[in-house]
Short mmCIF file of C-alpha atoms in Angstrom, two decimals:
data_model
loop_
_atom_site.label_atom_id
_atom_site.label_comp_id
_atom_site.label_asym_id
_atom_site.label_seq_id
_atom_site.Cartn_x
_atom_site.Cartn_y
_atom_site.Cartn_z
CA MET H 293 0.00 0.00 0.00
CA THR H 294 1.50 3.25 -1.06
CA GLU H 295 0.92 6.57 0.61
CA GLU H 296 0.28 9.55 -1.58
CA THR H 297 1.73 12.81 -0.62
CA PRO H 298 -0.95 15.36 -0.26
CA GLY H 299 -0.57 18.32 -2.57
CA PHE H 300 -1.22 19.30 -6.06
CA SER H 301 -1.74 16.64 -8.60
CA GLU H 302 -0.07 16.78 -11.91
CA SER H 303 -3.31 17.94 -13.46
CA ASP H 304 -3.50 20.85 -11.06
CA LYS H 305 -0.05 22.24 -12.02
CA PRO H 306 -0.17 25.35 -14.22
CA ASP H 307 0.64 24.96 -17.81
CA VAL H 308 4.14 26.01 -18.61
CA PRO H 309 4.89 26.94 -22.16
CA SER H 310 7.53 24.96 -23.86
CA GLY H 311 10.95 26.48 -23.64
CA ALA H 312 10.09 28.36 -20.49
CA THR H 313 11.75 27.66 -17.22
CA SER H 314 10.13 27.24 -13.94
CA ASP H 315 11.32 30.66 -12.89
CA ASP H 316 9.29 32.23 -15.64
CA ALA H 317 6.25 30.43 -14.50
CA GLU H 318 6.46 31.86 -11.00
CA PRO H 319 4.93 35.31 -10.70
CA LYS H 320 7.51 38.00 -9.87
CA ALA H 321 6.91 40.26 -6.95
CA ALA H 322 6.67 43.92 -7.81
CA PRO H 323 9.75 45.79 -6.68
CA SER H 324 9.09 47.58 -3.43
CA PRO H 325 9.81 51.26 -3.45
CA ASP H 326 13.00 52.32 -1.70
CA LYS H 327 11.98 53.73 1.65
CA GLY H 328 15.17 55.77 1.95
CA GLU H 329 14.60 57.75 -1.21
CA GLY H 330 11.22 59.03 -0.15
CA ALA H 331 12.30 59.75 3.50
CA ALA H 332 15.66 61.39 2.73
CA PRO H 333 14.48 64.99 2.30
CA ALA H 334 12.40 64.96 5.47
CA GLY H 335 15.28 63.44 7.47
CA ASP H 336 17.78 66.00 6.20
CA ALA H 337 15.46 68.87 7.12
CA ALA H 338 14.91 67.48 10.60
CA ALA H 339 18.62 66.96 11.07
CA GLY H 340 19.36 70.51 9.86
CA ALA H 341 16.78 71.99 12.21
CA ALA H 342 18.17 70.01 15.12
CA SER H 343 21.70 71.14 14.22
CA ALA H 344 20.57 74.78 14.01
CA VAL H 345 18.87 74.53 17.40
CA GLN H 346 21.99 72.94 18.82
CA ASN H 347 24.19 75.71 17.37
CA VAL H 348 21.92 78.39 18.82
CA GLY H 349 22.12 76.72 22.22
CA LEU H 350 25.91 76.47 22.02
CA THR H 351 26.17 80.11 20.95
CA ALA H 352 24.04 81.19 23.90
CA GLN H 353 26.15 79.12 26.27
CA LEU H 354 29.34 80.58 24.77
CA ASP H 355 27.99 84.10 25.23
CA GLN H 356 27.17 83.33 28.85
CA VAL H 357 30.64 81.91 29.42
CA ARG H 358 32.23 84.98 27.81
CA MET H 359 30.10 87.29 29.93
CA ALA H 360 31.02 85.38 33.09
CA LEU H 361 34.69 85.45 32.08
CA GLY H 362 34.53 89.22 31.52
CA GLU H 363 32.93 89.75 34.92
CA ARG H 364 35.51 87.58 36.67
CA THR H 365 38.33 89.36 34.83
CA ALA H 366 36.95 92.76 35.88
CA ASP H 367 36.65 91.52 39.48
CA LEU H 368 40.23 90.28 39.39
CA GLN H 369 41.52 93.55 37.99
CA ARG H 370 39.60 95.51 40.61
CA LEU H 371 40.94 93.31 43.39
CA GLN H 372 44.47 93.66 42.03
CA ALA H 373 44.14 97.47 41.93
CA GLU H 374 42.78 97.50 45.48
CA TYR H 375 45.64 95.29 46.64
CA GLN H 376 48.23 97.56 45.02
CA ASN H 377 46.63 100.60 46.65
CA TYR H 378 46.61 98.76 49.96
CA ARG H 379 50.29 97.92 49.65
CA ARG H 380 51.19 101.52 48.81
CA ARG H 381 49.08 102.79 51.69
CA VAL H 382 50.65 100.33 54.14
CA GLU H 383 54.15 101.24 52.94
CA ARG H 384 53.38 104.96 53.23
CA ASP H 385 51.96 104.47 56.73
CA ARG H 386 54.96 102.40 57.73
CA VAL H 387 57.36 105.11 56.58
CA THR H 388 55.28 107.79 58.33
CA VAL H 389 55.19 105.85 61.58
CA LYS H 390 58.95 105.33 61.40
CA GLU H 391 59.57 109.03 60.75
CA VAL H 392 57.30 110.02 63.63
CA ALA H 393 59.04 107.59 65.99
CA VAL H 394 62.51 108.77 64.96
CA ALA H 395 61.45 112.42 65.19
CA GLY H 396 60.06 111.84 68.68
CA LEU H 397 63.28 110.21 69.84
CA LEU H 398 65.53 112.86 68.34
CA THR H 399 63.36 115.65 69.72
CA GLU H 400 64.06 114.33 73.20
CA LEU H 401 67.80 114.40 72.41
CA LEU H 402 67.87 118.01 71.20
CA PRO H 403 68.57 119.49 74.67
CA VAL H 404 71.54 117.14 74.99
CA LEU H 405 72.82 118.20 71.59
CA ASP H 406 72.41 121.85 72.62
CA ASP H 407 74.51 121.21 75.72
CA ILE H 408 77.16 119.52 73.56
CA GLY H 409 77.20 122.54 71.22
CA ARG H 410 77.61 125.02 74.10
CA ALA H 411 80.38 122.91 75.61
CA ARG H 412 82.16 122.91 72.24
CA GLU H 413 81.86 126.70 71.97
CA HIS H 414 83.39 127.16 75.43
CA GLY H 415 86.19 124.68 74.85
CA GLU H 416 84.89 122.22 77.43
CA LEU H 417 84.40 119.32 75.01
CA VAL H 418 87.55 117.34 75.89
CA GLY H 419 88.58 113.86 76.96
CA GLY H 420 86.08 111.04 77.20
CA PHE H 421 83.16 113.46 77.14
CA LYS H 422 84.27 114.56 73.67
CA SER H 423 84.25 110.97 72.36
CA VAL H 424 80.81 110.29 73.80
CA ALA H 425 79.44 113.55 72.39
CA GLU H 426 80.83 112.88 68.92
CA SER H 427 79.44 109.33 68.96
CA LEU H 428 76.00 110.65 69.90
CA GLU H 429 76.12 113.25 67.13
CA MET H 430 77.16 110.58 64.63
CA VAL H 431 74.27 108.32 65.61
CA ALA H 432 71.82 111.22 65.31
CA ALA H 433 73.20 112.06 61.85
CA LYS H 434 72.78 108.42 60.74
CA MET H 435 69.14 108.60 61.80
CA GLY H 436 68.69 111.54 59.42
CA LEU H 437 69.02 114.49 61.80
CA GLN H 438 70.35 117.62 60.09
CA GLN H 439 71.31 120.89 61.74
CA PHE H 440 70.64 124.21 60.03
CA GLY H 441 70.84 127.91 60.77
CA LYS H 442 73.79 130.24 60.02
CA GLU H 443 74.52 133.86 60.70
CA GLY H 444 74.04 136.14 57.73
CA GLU H 445 71.38 134.11 55.96
CA PRO H 446 68.03 135.73 55.06
CA PHE H 447 65.28 135.30 57.62
CA ASP H 448 62.73 132.67 56.61
CA PRO H 449 59.71 132.45 58.93
CA THR H 450 59.06 128.84 57.87
CA ILE H 451 62.35 127.62 59.36
CA HIS H 452 63.43 130.48 61.65
CA GLU H 453 61.96 131.72 64.90
CA ALA H 454 62.93 135.32 65.70
CA LEU H 455 63.56 135.85 69.41
CA MET H 456 65.34 139.20 69.11
CA HIS H 457 64.85 142.10 66.71
CA SER H 458 67.02 145.09 65.86
CA TYR H 459 67.98 147.47 63.06
CA ALA H 460 71.32 147.53 61.30
CA PRO H 461 72.66 149.90 58.62
CA ASP H 462 74.67 147.22 56.86
CA VAL H 463 71.79 144.88 55.91
CA THR H 464 69.46 145.23 52.93
CA GLU H 465 66.81 142.72 54.10
CA THR H 466 65.71 141.00 57.26
CA THR H 467 68.78 138.93 58.17
CA CYS H 468 69.70 136.44 60.87
CA VAL H 469 72.54 138.13 62.72
CA ALA H 470 72.85 135.61 65.58
CA ILE H 471 71.91 131.94 66.03
CA LEU H 472 70.62 131.46 69.55
CA GLN H 473 69.70 127.81 69.02
CA PRO H 474 70.32 125.84 65.82
CA GLY H 475 67.40 124.29 64.02
CA TYR H 476 67.04 120.60 63.21
CA ARG H 477 65.22 118.74 60.46
CA ILE H 478 64.74 115.16 59.27
CA GLY H 479 64.60 115.14 55.50
CA GLU H 480 62.07 117.85 54.60
CA ARG H 481 60.42 117.80 58.02
CA THR H 482 61.48 120.49 60.48
CA ILE H 483 61.39 119.22 64.05
CA ARG H 484 62.66 122.50 65.56
CA PRO H 485 63.08 125.88 63.88
CA ALA H 486 66.31 127.80 64.31
CA ARG H 487 65.92 130.41 67.03
CA VAL H 488 67.68 133.55 65.88
CA ALA H 489 68.17 137.27 66.37
CA VAL H 490 67.24 139.27 63.31
CA ALA H 491 68.12 142.71 62.05
CA GLU H 492 66.22 144.84 59.57
CA PRO H 493 67.53 147.72 57.46
CA GLN H 494 67.56 150.91 59.47
CA PRO H 495 64.81 153.26 58.28
CA GLY H 496 66.28 156.08 56.17
CA ALA H 497 69.79 154.66 56.38
CA GLN H 498 70.05 153.73 52.70
CA PRO H 499 68.42 155.92 50.06
CA ALA H 500 67.19 154.56 46.81
CA LYS H 501 69.72 153.96 44.05
CA GLY H 502 68.34 156.72 41.79
CA GLU H 503 68.39 159.28 44.54
CA SER H 504 71.87 158.19 45.56
CA ALA H 505 73.18 158.64 42.01
CA LYS H 506 71.49 162.05 41.75
CA ASP H 507 72.98 163.18 45.03
CA ASN H 508 76.42 161.98 43.97
CA GLY H 509 76.12 163.90 40.69
CA ALA H 510 75.07 167.08 42.50
CA ALA H 511 77.98 166.72 44.89
CA ASP H 512 80.42 166.35 42.00
CA ASP H 513 79.01 169.46 40.35
CA GLU H 514 79.43 171.45 43.53
CA GLU H 515 83.01 170.30 43.93
CA SER H 516 83.86 171.21 40.32
CA GLY H 517 82.20 174.62 40.58
CA GLY H 518 78.92 173.76 38.88
CA PRO H 519 78.12 172.56 35.41
CA ASP H 520 80.18 173.85 32.53
CA GLU H 521 78.63 176.81 30.78
CA GLY H 522 78.43 176.83 27.05
#
């Protein structure tokens, strides 16, 4: 007993023309349209829009970063300027405090220096006292102390203190004729003015130059018997 395989019988098979192959007999499927060709323009537009949005976002972020960088740079420059001003102010204050301290110390030593000067004038600066006095004067000079005030110099009220006043025929302006106490300064700062005796020109002692020349000419004419007559 033979078993038949279920399926098409030979009579059910389609007629195939002679000379045709089995491939020709099979119906060909219609070519499916390429999905990529139809979707390409829409995809490119979407990608371009996304890229544009991304570029705009990056540009905005870059602008924010630049703005923040500018603000931080300005803050840093301002802090640097404030620090430089602070350093200059501290240095100026330090120098001022030092000058004030030195001036205070030397001011206390001025009476001692006056005693040394009077002893030198009277010839009493001898022996060990002379060495000590010269050492003290040297230390004061190293600290910037300078003595000023000389006889014969014009009187300057900013650095001189007039304790005595007189008139003299041999001066043409207010002049220091005696130094009672020398003045002292540190740099441009006067810590004690020079105490002096001043003399002013005696009123009527010196006539003006024009009048003096006229008087001299008249005297010469009188001595020569008057002006020559034509």
